PDB file of C-alpha atoms in Angstrom:
ATOM      1  CA  MET A   1       0.000   0.000   0.000  1.00 32.00           C
ATOM      2  CA  MET A   2       2.335   3.096  -0.425  1.00 30.00           C
ATOM      3  CA  ILE A   3       1.667   6.477  -1.008  1.00 31.00           C
ATOM      4  CA  ARG A   4       1.818  10.104  -1.399  1.00 30.00           C
ATOM      5  CA  PHE A   5       4.723   8.904  -3.160  1.00 27.00           C
ATOM      6  CA  LEU A   6       7.779   8.619  -0.980  1.00 27.00           C
ATOM      7  CA  CYS A   7       7.722  11.643   1.270  1.00 31.00           C
ATOM      8  CA  THR A   8      11.137  11.720   2.844  1.00 28.00           C
ATOM      9  CA  LEU A   9      11.557  10.228   6.287  1.00 27.00           C
ATOM     10  CA  SER A  10      12.934  13.477   7.587  1.00 28.00           C
ATOM     11  CA  MET A  11       9.653  15.235   6.774  1.00 30.00           C
ATOM     12  CA  LEU A  12       7.731  12.461   8.473  1.00 32.00           C
ATOM     13  CA  LEU A  13       9.787  12.797  11.652  1.00 30.00           C
ATOM     14  CA  LEU A  14       9.473  16.574  11.697  1.00 31.00           C
ATOM     15  CA  THR A  15       5.722  16.227  12.153  1.00 34.00           C
ATOM     16  CA  LEU A  16       6.301  14.660  15.550  1.00 33.00           C
ATOM     17  CA  THR A  17       6.829  18.027  17.233  1.00 34.00           C
ATOM     18  CA  THR A  18       5.440  21.545  17.757  1.00 33.00           C
ATOM     19  CA  THR A  19       1.671  21.927  18.119  1.00 31.00           C
ATOM     20  CA  ALA A  20       1.030  18.200  18.507  1.00 34.00           C
ATOM     21  CA  GLN A  21       3.194  18.119  21.625  1.00 38.00           C
ATOM     22  CA  ASN A  22       1.628  21.325  22.943  1.00 36.00           C
ATOM     23  CA  MET A  23      -1.783  19.674  22.766  1.00 34.00           C
ATOM     24  CA  ALA A  24      -0.481  16.585  24.550  1.00 37.00           C
ATOM     25  CA  ASP A  25       1.047  18.747  27.306  1.00 42.00           C
ATOM     26  CA  THR A  26      -2.395  20.052  28.249  1.00 39.00           C
ATOM     27  CA  LEU A  27      -3.422  16.539  29.302  1.00 40.00           C
ATOM     28  CA  GLU A  28      -2.270  14.658  32.383  1.00 43.00           C
ATOM     29  CA  ARG A  29       0.975  12.788  31.920  1.00 45.00           C
ATOM     30  CA  ASP A  30      -0.628   9.490  32.921  1.00 53.00           C
ATOM     31  CA  SER A  31      -3.673   9.818  30.634  1.00 80.00           C
ATOM     32  CA  LEU A  32      -4.150   7.076  28.058  1.00 80.00           C
ATOM     33  CA  VAL A  33      -5.672   6.790  24.622  1.00 81.00           C
ATOM     34  CA  SER A  34      -7.491   3.524  23.963  1.00 84.00           C
ATOM     35  CA  VAL A  35      -7.909   2.697  20.299  1.00 89.00           C
ATOM     36  CA  ILE A  36     -11.412   1.210  20.359  1.00 91.00           C
ATOM     37  CA  GLY A  37     -13.920   0.789  17.536  1.00 92.00           C
ATOM     38  CA  TRP A  38     -17.324   2.092  18.594  1.00 92.00           C
ATOM     39  CA  PHE A  39     -18.784   0.964  15.290  1.00 94.00           C
ATOM     40  CA  SER A  40     -22.469   0.615  14.435  1.00 93.00           C
ATOM     41  CA  LYS A  41     -24.378  -1.555  12.015  1.00 94.00           C
ATOM     42  CA  THR A  42     -24.709   0.157   8.596  1.00 94.00           C
ATOM     43  CA  ASP A  43     -21.622   2.361   9.160  1.00 96.00           C
ATOM     44  CA  THR A  44     -20.227   2.891   5.655  1.00 96.00           C
ATOM     45  CA  LEU A  45     -16.861   4.424   4.790  1.00 96.00           C
ATOM     46  CA  GLU A  46     -15.065   4.914   1.503  1.00 96.00           C
ATOM     47  CA  TYR A  47     -11.275   5.090   1.317  1.00 96.00           C
ATOM     48  CA  GLN A  48      -8.588   5.689  -1.276  1.00 95.00           C
ATOM     49  CA  PHE A  49      -5.342   3.790  -0.919  1.00 93.00           C
ATOM     50  CA  SER A  50      -2.015   3.580  -2.683  1.00 93.00           C
ATOM     51  CA  GLN A  51       1.303   1.827  -2.315  1.00 90.00           C
ATOM     52  CA  VAL A  52       4.700   2.815  -3.699  1.00 91.00           C
ATOM     53  CA  VAL A  53       7.969   0.894  -3.515  1.00 91.00           C
ATOM     54  CA  GLY A  54      11.267   2.715  -4.014  1.00 90.00           C
ATOM     55  CA  GLU A  55      14.844   1.490  -4.016  1.00 90.00           C
ATOM     56  CA  ILE A  56      17.852   3.585  -2.979  1.00 87.00           C
ATOM     57  CA  VAL A  57      21.277   2.471  -4.206  1.00 85.00           C
ATOM     58  CA  LYS A  58      24.311   4.740  -3.750  1.00 80.00           C
ATOM     59  CA  GLY A  59      22.062   7.749  -3.224  1.00 79.00           C
ATOM     60  CA  ASP A  60      19.942   7.193  -6.340  1.00 83.00           C
ATOM     61  CA  THR A  61      16.215   6.540  -5.803  1.00 81.00           C
ATOM     62  CA  THR A  62      14.171   4.493  -8.254  1.00 85.00           C
ATOM     63  CA  ILE A  63      10.449   3.783  -7.949  1.00 84.00           C
ATOM     64  CA  ILE A  64      10.119   0.103  -8.781  1.00 82.00           C
ATOM     65  CA  ASP A  65       6.425  -0.589  -8.163  1.00 83.00           C
ATOM     66  CA  GLY A  66       3.141   1.063  -7.314  1.00 86.00           C
ATOM     67  CA  SER A  67      -0.546   0.234  -7.035  1.00 86.00           C
ATOM     68  CA  GLY A  68      -3.733   1.512  -5.444  1.00 88.00           C
ATOM     69  CA  GLY A  69      -7.438   2.075  -5.800  1.00 90.00           C
ATOM     70  CA  ASP A  70     -10.672   2.779  -3.964  1.00 93.00           C
ATOM     71  CA  PHE A  71     -12.673   0.586  -1.607  1.00 94.00           C
ATOM     72  CA  ARG A  72     -15.803   0.729   0.532  1.00 96.00           C
ATOM     73  CA  ILE A  73     -16.345  -0.830   3.979  1.00 96.00           C
ATOM     74  CA  CYS A  74     -19.788  -1.447   5.463  1.00 97.00           C
ATOM     75  CA  VAL A  75     -20.623  -2.861   8.917  1.00 97.00           C
ATOM     76  CA  THR A  76     -23.170  -5.641   8.355  1.00 97.00           C
ATOM     77  CA  ASP A  77     -23.569  -6.772  11.973  1.00 96.00           C
ATOM     78  CA  SER A  78     -22.652  -5.491  15.443  1.00 93.00           C
ATOM     79  CA  THR A  79     -22.733  -7.707  18.535  1.00 90.00           C
ATOM     80  CA  LYS A  80     -21.131  -7.857  21.986  1.00 88.00           C
ATOM     81  CA  LYS A  81     -18.493 -10.186  20.548  1.00 91.00           C
ATOM     82  CA  GLY A  82     -17.464  -7.976  17.666  1.00 95.00           C
ATOM     83  CA  TYR A  83     -18.318  -6.748  14.198  1.00 97.00           C
ATOM     84  CA  LYS A  84     -19.003  -8.299  10.814  1.00 97.00           C
ATOM     85  CA  MET A  85     -18.017  -6.192   7.819  1.00 97.00           C
ATOM     86  CA  GLU A  86     -17.731  -6.337   4.070  1.00 96.00           C
ATOM     87  CA  LEU A  87     -15.185  -4.695   1.807  1.00 94.00           C
ATOM     88  CA  VAL A  88     -15.747  -3.984  -1.882  1.00 93.00           C
ATOM     89  CA  TYR A  89     -13.027  -2.676  -4.197  1.00 91.00           C
ATOM     90  CA  THR A  90     -14.521  -0.101  -6.568  1.00 91.00           C
ATOM     91  CA  ASP A  91     -11.402   0.854  -8.533  1.00 89.00           C
ATOM     92  CA  VAL A  92      -7.803  -0.326  -8.900  1.00 85.00           C
ATOM     93  CA  TRP A  93      -4.665   0.856 -10.683  1.00 84.00           C
ATOM     94  CA  LYS A  94      -1.123  -0.418 -11.115  1.00 78.00           C
ATOM     95  CA  ARG A  95       2.002   1.491 -12.097  1.00 74.00           C
ATOM     96  CA  ASP A  96       3.520  -1.351 -14.121  1.00 65.00           C
ATOM     97  CA  THR A  97       1.242  -2.021 -17.085  1.00 55.00           C
ATOM     98  CA  LEU A  98       3.982  -2.610 -19.670  1.00 54.00           C
ATOM     99  CA  SER A  99       5.119  -6.052 -18.577  1.00 59.00           C
ATOM    100  CA  LEU A 100       2.914  -9.114 -19.066  1.00 56.00           C
ATOM    101  CA  GLU A 101       2.950  -9.721 -15.311  1.00 62.00           C
ATOM    102  CA  GLY A 102       1.773  -6.156 -14.645  1.00 59.00           C
ATOM    103  CA  GLN A 103      -0.994  -6.401 -17.233  1.00 63.00           C
ATOM    104  CA  MET A 104      -2.258  -9.706 -15.850  1.00 62.00           C
ATOM    105  CA  SER A 105      -2.166  -8.400 -12.296  1.00 66.00           C
ATOM    106  CA  LEU A 106      -4.225  -5.356 -13.246  1.00 69.00           C
ATOM    107  CA  MET A 107      -6.677  -7.454 -15.292  1.00 68.00           C
ATOM    108  CA  ALA A 108      -7.124  -9.897 -12.415  1.00 65.00           C
ATOM    109  CA  SER A 109      -7.802  -7.058  -9.983  1.00 71.00           C
ATOM    110  CA  ARG A 110     -10.332  -5.435 -12.291  1.00 72.00           C
ATOM    111  CA  MET A 111     -12.146  -8.711 -12.874  1.00 67.00           C
ATOM    112  CA  ALA A 112     -12.649  -8.956  -9.089  1.00 71.00           C
ATOM    113  CA  LEU A 113     -14.084  -5.425  -8.750  1.00 80.00           C
ATOM    114  CA  GLY A 114     -17.464  -5.379  -7.024  1.00 80.00           C
ATOM    115  CA  SER A 115     -17.103  -8.762  -5.317  1.00 85.00           C
ATOM    116  CA  LYS A 116     -17.406  -8.783  -1.525  1.00 91.00           C
ATOM    117  CA  VAL A 117     -14.641  -9.551   0.942  1.00 92.00           C
ATOM    118  CA  LEU A 118     -16.171 -10.527   4.295  1.00 95.00           C
ATOM    119  CA  PHE A 119     -14.152 -10.016   7.469  1.00 96.00           C
ATOM    120  CA  SER A 120     -14.518  -9.698  11.238  1.00 96.00           C
ATOM    121  CA  THR A 121     -13.124  -7.684  14.128  1.00 96.00           C
ATOM    122  CA  ASP A 122     -13.427  -8.332  17.838  1.00 95.00           C
ATOM    123  CA  GLU A 123     -15.355  -6.028  20.190  1.00 95.00           C
ATOM    124  CA  MET A 124     -12.384  -3.609  20.289  1.00 95.00           C
ATOM    125  CA  GLY A 125     -12.092  -3.414  16.512  1.00 95.00           C
ATOM    126  CA  CYS A 126      -9.074  -5.750  16.187  1.00 94.00           C
ATOM    127  CA  PHE A 127      -8.946  -7.295  12.714  1.00 95.00           C
ATOM    128  CA  GLN A 128      -9.635 -11.055  12.851  1.00 94.00           C
ATOM    129  CA  GLY A 129      -9.083 -12.030   9.221  1.00 93.00           C
ATOM    130  CA  ILE A 130     -11.004 -12.819   6.030  1.00 94.00           C
ATOM    131  CA  ASP A 131     -14.116 -14.889   6.724  1.00 96.00           C
ATOM    132  CA  ASN A 132     -14.924 -15.917   3.149  1.00 94.00           C
ATOM    133  CA  TRP A 133     -11.310 -16.692   2.289  1.00 93.00           C
ATOM    134  CA  LYS A 134     -12.217 -19.991   0.566  1.00 94.00           C
ATOM    135  CA  GLU A 135     -14.603 -18.156  -1.733  1.00 91.00           C
ATOM    136  CA  ARG A 136     -11.941 -15.499  -2.408  1.00 89.00           C
ATOM    137  CA  TYR A 137      -9.432 -18.281  -3.131  1.00 91.00           C
ATOM    138  CA  LYS A 138     -11.776 -19.812  -5.723  1.00 90.00           C
ATOM    139  CA  VAL A 139     -12.496 -16.419  -7.291  1.00 85.00           C
ATOM    140  CA  GLY A 140      -8.755 -15.784  -7.665  1.00 84.00           C
ATOM    141  CA  LEU A 141      -8.186 -19.201  -9.188  1.00 87.00           C
ATOM    142  CA  ASP A 142     -11.058 -18.707 -11.659  1.00 88.00           C
ATOM    143  CA  VAL A 143      -9.701 -15.288 -12.667  1.00 82.00           C
ATOM    144  CA  MET A 144      -6.246 -16.727 -13.380  1.00 82.00           C
ATOM    145  CA  LYS A 145      -7.749 -19.569 -15.429  1.00 88.00           C
ATOM    146  CA  LYS A 146      -9.725 -17.087 -17.533  1.00 85.00           C
ATOM    147  CA  LEU A 147      -6.601 -15.000 -18.106  1.00 82.00           C
ATOM    148  CA  ILE A 148      -4.581 -18.032 -19.169  1.00 87.00           C
ATOM    149  CA  ASP A 149      -7.385 -19.274 -21.465  1.00 90.00           C
ATOM    150  CA  SER A 150      -7.608 -15.830 -23.056  1.00 86.00           C
ATOM    151  CA  ASN A 151      -3.857 -15.570 -23.617  1.00 83.00           C
ATOM    152  CA  TYR A 152      -3.615 -19.008 -25.206  1.00 90.00           C
ATOM    153  CA  TYR A 153      -6.664 -18.292 -27.388  1.00 90.00           C
ATOM    154  CA  HIS A 154      -5.170 -15.054 -28.737  1.00 88.00           C
ATOM    155  CA  HIS A 155      -1.589 -16.371 -28.851  1.00 88.00           C
ATOM    156  CA  PRO A 156      -1.687 -20.040 -29.922  1.00 89.00           C
ATOM    157  CA  GLU A 157       2.079 -19.952 -30.383  1.00 91.00           C
ATOM    158  CA  LEU A 158       2.326 -20.258 -26.586  1.00 88.00           C
ATOM    159  CA  TYR A 159       1.484 -23.963 -26.881  1.00 89.00           C
ATOM    160  CA  ALA A 160       4.916 -24.516 -28.438  1.00 89.00           C
ATOM    161  CA  ARG A 161       6.572 -23.389 -25.204  1.00 90.00           C
ATOM    162  CA  GLN A 162       4.303 -24.988 -22.600  1.00 90.00           C
ATOM    163  CA  SER A 163       0.864 -26.563 -22.521  1.00 91.00           C
ATOM    164  CA  LYS A 164      -1.948 -24.570 -20.984  1.00 90.00           C
ATOM    165  CA  GLU A 165      -2.525 -27.314 -18.398  1.00 91.00           C
ATOM    166  CA  GLU A 166       1.125 -27.295 -17.299  1.00 92.00           C
ATOM    167  CA  LEU A 167       1.106 -23.523 -16.903  1.00 89.00           C
ATOM    168  CA  MET A 168      -2.124 -23.607 -14.880  1.00 90.00           C
ATOM    169  CA  LYS A 169      -0.669 -26.281 -12.591  1.00 91.00           C
ATOM    170  CA  HIS A 170       2.422 -24.134 -12.004  1.00 89.00           C
ATOM    171  CA  VAL A 171       0.330 -21.014 -11.384  1.00 86.00           C
ATOM    172  CA  LYS A 172      -1.874 -22.872  -8.894  1.00 90.00           C
ATOM    173  CA  GLU A 173       1.173 -24.063  -6.953  1.00 91.00           C
ATOM    174  CA  GLN A 174       2.424 -20.479  -6.678  1.00 88.00           C
ATOM    175  CA  TYR A 175      -1.057 -19.225  -5.780  1.00 86.00           C
ATOM    176  CA  ASP A 176      -1.337 -21.809  -2.976  1.00 91.00           C
ATOM    177  CA  GLU A 177       1.907 -20.513  -1.495  1.00 91.00           C
ATOM    178  CA  VAL A 178       0.499 -16.996  -1.070  1.00 86.00           C
ATOM    179  CA  ALA A 179      -3.254 -17.598  -0.633  1.00 88.00           C
ATOM    180  CA  GLY A 180      -3.780 -21.251   0.295  1.00 91.00           C
ATOM    181  CA  THR A 181      -4.867 -20.658   3.910  1.00 94.00           C
ATOM    182  CA  LYS A 182      -6.944 -18.084   5.792  1.00 93.00           C
ATOM    183  CA  GLU A 183      -3.782 -16.574   7.274  1.00 93.00           C
ATOM    184  CA  LYS A 184      -2.079 -16.251   3.884  1.00 91.00           C
ATOM    185  CA  MET A 185      -5.204 -14.857   2.218  1.00 90.00           C
ATOM    186  CA  THR A 186      -5.586 -12.294   5.011  1.00 91.00           C
ATOM    187  CA  GLU A 187      -2.015 -11.054   4.447  1.00 90.00           C
ATOM    188  CA  LEU A 188      -2.975 -10.069   0.883  1.00 85.00           C
ATOM    189  CA  PHE A 189      -5.369  -7.407   2.164  1.00 88.00           C
ATOM    190  CA  SER A 190      -2.835  -4.937   3.493  1.00 88.00           C
ATOM    191  CA  PRO A 191      -5.287  -1.956   3.575  1.00 90.00           C
ATOM    192  CA  LEU A 192      -7.451  -3.825   6.084  1.00 92.00           C
ATOM    193  CA  ILE A 193      -4.465  -4.863   8.188  1.00 93.00           C
ATOM    194  CA  LEU A 194      -3.225  -1.263   8.307  1.00 94.00           C
ATOM    195  CA  LEU A 195      -6.626   0.239   9.123  1.00 95.00           C
ATOM    196  CA  PHE A 196      -7.053  -1.870  12.257  1.00 95.00           C
ATOM    197  CA  THR A 197      -3.411  -2.463  13.317  1.00 91.00           C
ATOM    198  CA  PHE A 198      -3.598  -0.553  16.607  1.00 91.00           C
ATOM    199  CA  HIS A 199      -7.181  -1.272  17.655  1.00 94.00           C
ATOM    200  CA  GLY A 200      -7.290  -2.860  21.083  1.00 91.00           C
ATOM    201  CA  LYS A 201      -4.096  -1.118  22.196  1.00 88.00           C
ATOM    202  CA  GLU A 202      -3.846   1.430  25.002  1.00 85.00           C
ATOM    203  CA  LEU A 203      -1.117   4.038  24.582  1.00 81.00           C
ATOM    204  CA  PRO A 204       0.010   6.863  26.894  1.00 79.00           C
ATOM    205  CA  VAL A 205      -0.537  10.431  25.741  1.00 81.00           C
ATOM    206  CA  GLY A 206       2.764  12.182  25.113  1.00 82.00           C
ATOM    207  CA  GLU A 207       6.063  10.501  24.249  1.00 84.00           C
ATOM    208  CA  SER A 208       7.362   7.120  25.359  1.00 82.00           C
ATOM    209  CA  THR A 209      10.123   4.707  24.341  1.00 84.00           C
ATOM    210  CA  VAL A 210      10.056   1.026  25.276  1.00 81.00           C
ATOM    211  CA  GLU A 211      11.589  -2.284  24.247  1.00 81.00           C
ATOM    212  CA  GLU A 212       9.043  -4.920  23.197  1.00 76.00           C
ATOM    213  CA  ASP A 213      10.236  -8.401  22.224  1.00 75.00           C
ATOM    214  CA  GLY A 214      13.530  -7.070  20.947  1.00 73.00           C
ATOM    215  CA  VAL A 215      11.884  -4.222  19.030  1.00 81.00           C
ATOM    216  CA  SER A 216      12.670  -0.613  19.921  1.00 84.00           C
ATOM    217  CA  CYS A 217       9.342   1.251  19.996  1.00 84.00           C
ATOM    218  CA  TYR A 218       8.826   5.012  20.047  1.00 84.00           C
ATOM    219  CA  TYR A 219       5.311   6.380  20.518  1.00 83.00           C
ATOM    220  CA  GLN A 220       3.943   9.890  20.414  1.00 84.00           C
ATOM    221  CA  VAL A 221       0.215  10.235  20.937  1.00 83.00           C
ATOM    222  CA  HIS A 222      -1.917  13.356  21.256  1.00 76.00           C
ATOM    223  CA  ALA A 223      -5.661  13.750  21.611  1.00 69.00           C
ATOM    224  CA  GLY A 224      -7.911  16.659  20.745  1.00 66.00           C
ATOM    225  CA  ALA A 225      -9.075  18.495  17.658  1.00 58.00           C
ATOM    226  CA  LEU A 226      -6.945  17.552  14.666  1.00 58.00           C
ATOM    227  CA  GLU A 227      -4.661  20.192  13.246  1.00 59.00           C
ATOM    228  CA  ASP A 228      -5.949  22.264  10.327  1.00 57.00           C
ATOM    229  CA  ASP A 229      -9.262  20.368  10.215  1.00 62.00           C
ATOM    230  CA  GLU A 230     -12.379  22.439  10.861  1.00 61.00           C
ATOM    231  CA  ASP A 231     -14.513  19.263  10.994  1.00 64.00           C
ATOM    232  CA  SER A 232     -12.563  17.669  13.861  1.00 58.00           C
ATOM    233  CA  ASN A 233     -13.560  17.706  17.525  1.00 59.00           C
ATOM    234  CA  GLU A 234     -11.855  17.398  20.899  1.00 56.00           C
ATOM    235  CA  ASP A 235     -12.410  13.636  21.109  1.00 60.00           C
ATOM    236  CA  GLU A 236     -10.369  12.787  18.019  1.00 69.00           C
ATOM    237  CA  TYR A 237      -6.714  11.814  18.236  1.00 70.00           C
ATOM    238  CA  GLN A 238      -3.522  11.180  16.308  1.00 78.00           C
ATOM    239  CA  MET A 239      -0.598   8.824  16.816  1.00 81.00           C
ATOM    240  CA  TYR A 240       2.967   8.821  15.509  1.00 83.00           C
ATOM    241  CA  ILE A 241       4.829   5.553  15.977  1.00 86.00           C
ATOM    242  CA  LYS A 242       8.307   4.309  15.101  1.00 86.00           C
ATOM    243  CA  LEU A 243       9.355   0.650  15.450  1.00 84.00           C
ATOM    244  CA  VAL A 244      12.883  -0.578  14.683  1.00 85.00           C
ATOM    245  CA  GLU A 245      13.847  -4.237  14.258  1.00 80.00           C
ATOM    246  CA  LYS A 246      17.554  -5.128  14.048  1.00 75.00           C
ATOM    247  CA  GLU A 247      18.732  -8.520  12.792  1.00 73.00           C
ATOM    248  CA  ASP A 248      21.913 -10.355  13.756  1.00 71.00           C
ATOM    249  CA  ASP A 249      23.280  -9.996  10.216  1.00 71.00           C
ATOM    250  CA  GLY A 250      23.268  -6.207  10.556  1.00 69.00           C
ATOM    251  CA  SER A 251      20.156  -5.580   8.479  1.00 77.00           C
ATOM    252  CA  GLN A 252      17.516  -3.298   9.946  1.00 84.00           C
ATOM    253  CA  THR A 253      13.843  -2.666   9.263  1.00 88.00           C
ATOM    254  CA  SER A 254      12.145   0.505  10.507  1.00 91.00           C
ATOM    255  CA  TYR A 255       8.384   1.093  10.575  1.00 91.00           C
ATOM    256  CA  TYR A 256       6.904   4.596  10.724  1.00 92.00           C
ATOM    257  CA  TYR A 257       3.168   5.000  11.290  1.00 92.00           C
ATOM    258  CA  GLU A 258       0.991   8.090  11.351  1.00 91.00           C
ATOM    259  CA  TYR A 259      -2.681   7.608  12.264  1.00 91.00           C
ATOM    260  CA  ALA A 260      -5.635   9.958  12.669  1.00 88.00           C
ATOM    261  CA  TYR A 261      -8.917   8.618  14.033  1.00 89.00           C
ATOM    262  CA  PHE A 262     -12.521   9.745  14.263  1.00 87.00           C
ATOM    263  CA  ASP A 263     -13.923   9.837  17.794  1.00 84.00           C
ATOM    264  CA  ASP A 264     -15.717   6.504  17.190  1.00 89.00           C
ATOM    265  CA  GLY A 265     -12.456   4.731  16.322  1.00 90.00           C
ATOM    266  CA  TRP A 266     -12.758   4.714  12.535  1.00 94.00           C
ATOM    267  CA  PRO A 267      -9.422   5.636  10.931  1.00 93.00           C
ATOM    268  CA  ARG A 268      -9.462   8.945   9.058  1.00 91.00           C
ATOM    269  CA  ASN A 269      -5.999   8.646   7.517  1.00 91.00           C
ATOM    270  CA  VAL A 270      -3.097   6.220   7.639  1.00 94.00           C
ATOM    271  CA  LEU A 271       0.476   6.788   6.494  1.00 93.00           C
ATOM    272  CA  ALA A 272       2.854   3.855   6.898  1.00 94.00           C
ATOM    273  CA  THR A 273       6.478   3.749   5.787  1.00 93.00           C
ATOM    274  CA  VAL A 274       8.643   0.621   5.910  1.00 93.00           C
ATOM    275  CA  VAL A 275      12.406   1.083   5.459  1.00 92.00           C
ATOM    276  CA  GLU A 276      14.496  -2.060   4.893  1.00 90.00           C
ATOM    277  CA  GLU A 277      18.232  -1.475   5.090  1.00 86.00           C
ATOM    278  CA  GLN A 278      20.387  -4.244   3.641  1.00 78.00           C
ATOM    279  CA  ALA A 279      23.954  -4.425   2.392  1.00 74.00           C
ATOM    280  CA  GLY A 280      24.373  -1.517   0.003  1.00 76.00           C
ATOM    281  CA  LYS A 281      20.661  -1.058  -0.608  1.00 85.00           C
ATOM    282  CA  THR A 282      17.619   0.534   1.033  1.00 90.00           C
ATOM    283  CA  VAL A 283      14.063  -0.373   0.040  1.00 91.00           C
ATOM    284  CA  ILE A 284      11.281   2.014   1.078  1.00 92.00           C
ATOM    285  CA  THR A 285       7.650   0.982   0.900  1.00 93.00           C
ATOM    286  CA  GLN A 286       5.016   3.598   1.641  1.00 94.00           C
ATOM    287  CA  TYR A 287       1.268   3.189   2.074  1.00 94.00           C
ATOM    288  CA  HIS A 288      -1.462   5.829   2.208  1.00 95.00           C
ATOM    289  CA  ILE A 289      -5.078   5.294   3.131  1.00 96.00           C
ATOM    290  CA  ASP A 290      -7.295   8.401   3.057  1.00 95.00           C
ATOM    291  CA  TRP A 291     -10.922   8.658   4.121  1.00 93.00           C
ATOM    292  CA  VAL A 292     -13.156  10.270   1.483  1.00 93.00           C
ATOM    293  CA  TYR A 293     -16.740   9.536   2.664  1.00 90.00           C
ATOM    294  CA  LYS A 294     -18.517   8.396   5.817  1.00 88.00           C
ATOM    295  CA  SER A 295     -22.186   7.715   6.595  1.00 84.00           C
ATOM    296  CA  TRP A 296     -24.184   6.133   9.420  1.00 72.00           C
TER     297      TRP A 296
END
């Protein structure tokens, strides 16, 4: 997911100061923000999302991939145990449409537009995974079969390289590796994972740094009316989070999150940046999710 197209990390970190901290200072030092979803049946939100991947080698930055689109989420049921929701993609785009792989990926995504992805959260709003993952698995397999049939129909010379049946068998094996279980299928829906990542967590207002399972975590949380937003109110809040994981081989992965929430726990905006530092190379992946419509 990746987005507003590689803002520099320095700009991201600069937003962690000034007025945000002034607002936090007006609250008690021991006050907490609980990220809880006070959702209601029929809540409907529309979001835009995008994802950009960039590679930095010897100071030169190259954008190597990008995708995005629009989706709608509707709460279909609300109980004491949690929420049932459905997601529908209404538009998709992909940066790479020149390669055959890029074209097929875009075609597969467009063929799935309008179909429902059913998922659940617990009573706090924590994402529990894709409920109709078997149906989604079958839909994906059917889409790939149609694409392969179409390519072989329009390009019969492909038979000389490999039979259609052999190719489909190979594609299915690869598909099973990334979508063959509920857990794997769920990982494919990164916008959903990002939207609900911090639900169920309780974070102190202000700044804090802790070590959690070998991960260095920096948090800055402030509550109150959101900056430069005339529609916000005093119950809304923002969070800035940095997580750093260091491996024994010297590689390091840093995660930067910026969240803004409505007072009922629905995310307004999400900016996530993942920086992977390896020998001689840095890969930056950035995701944006922006709220565009909300109804009750």
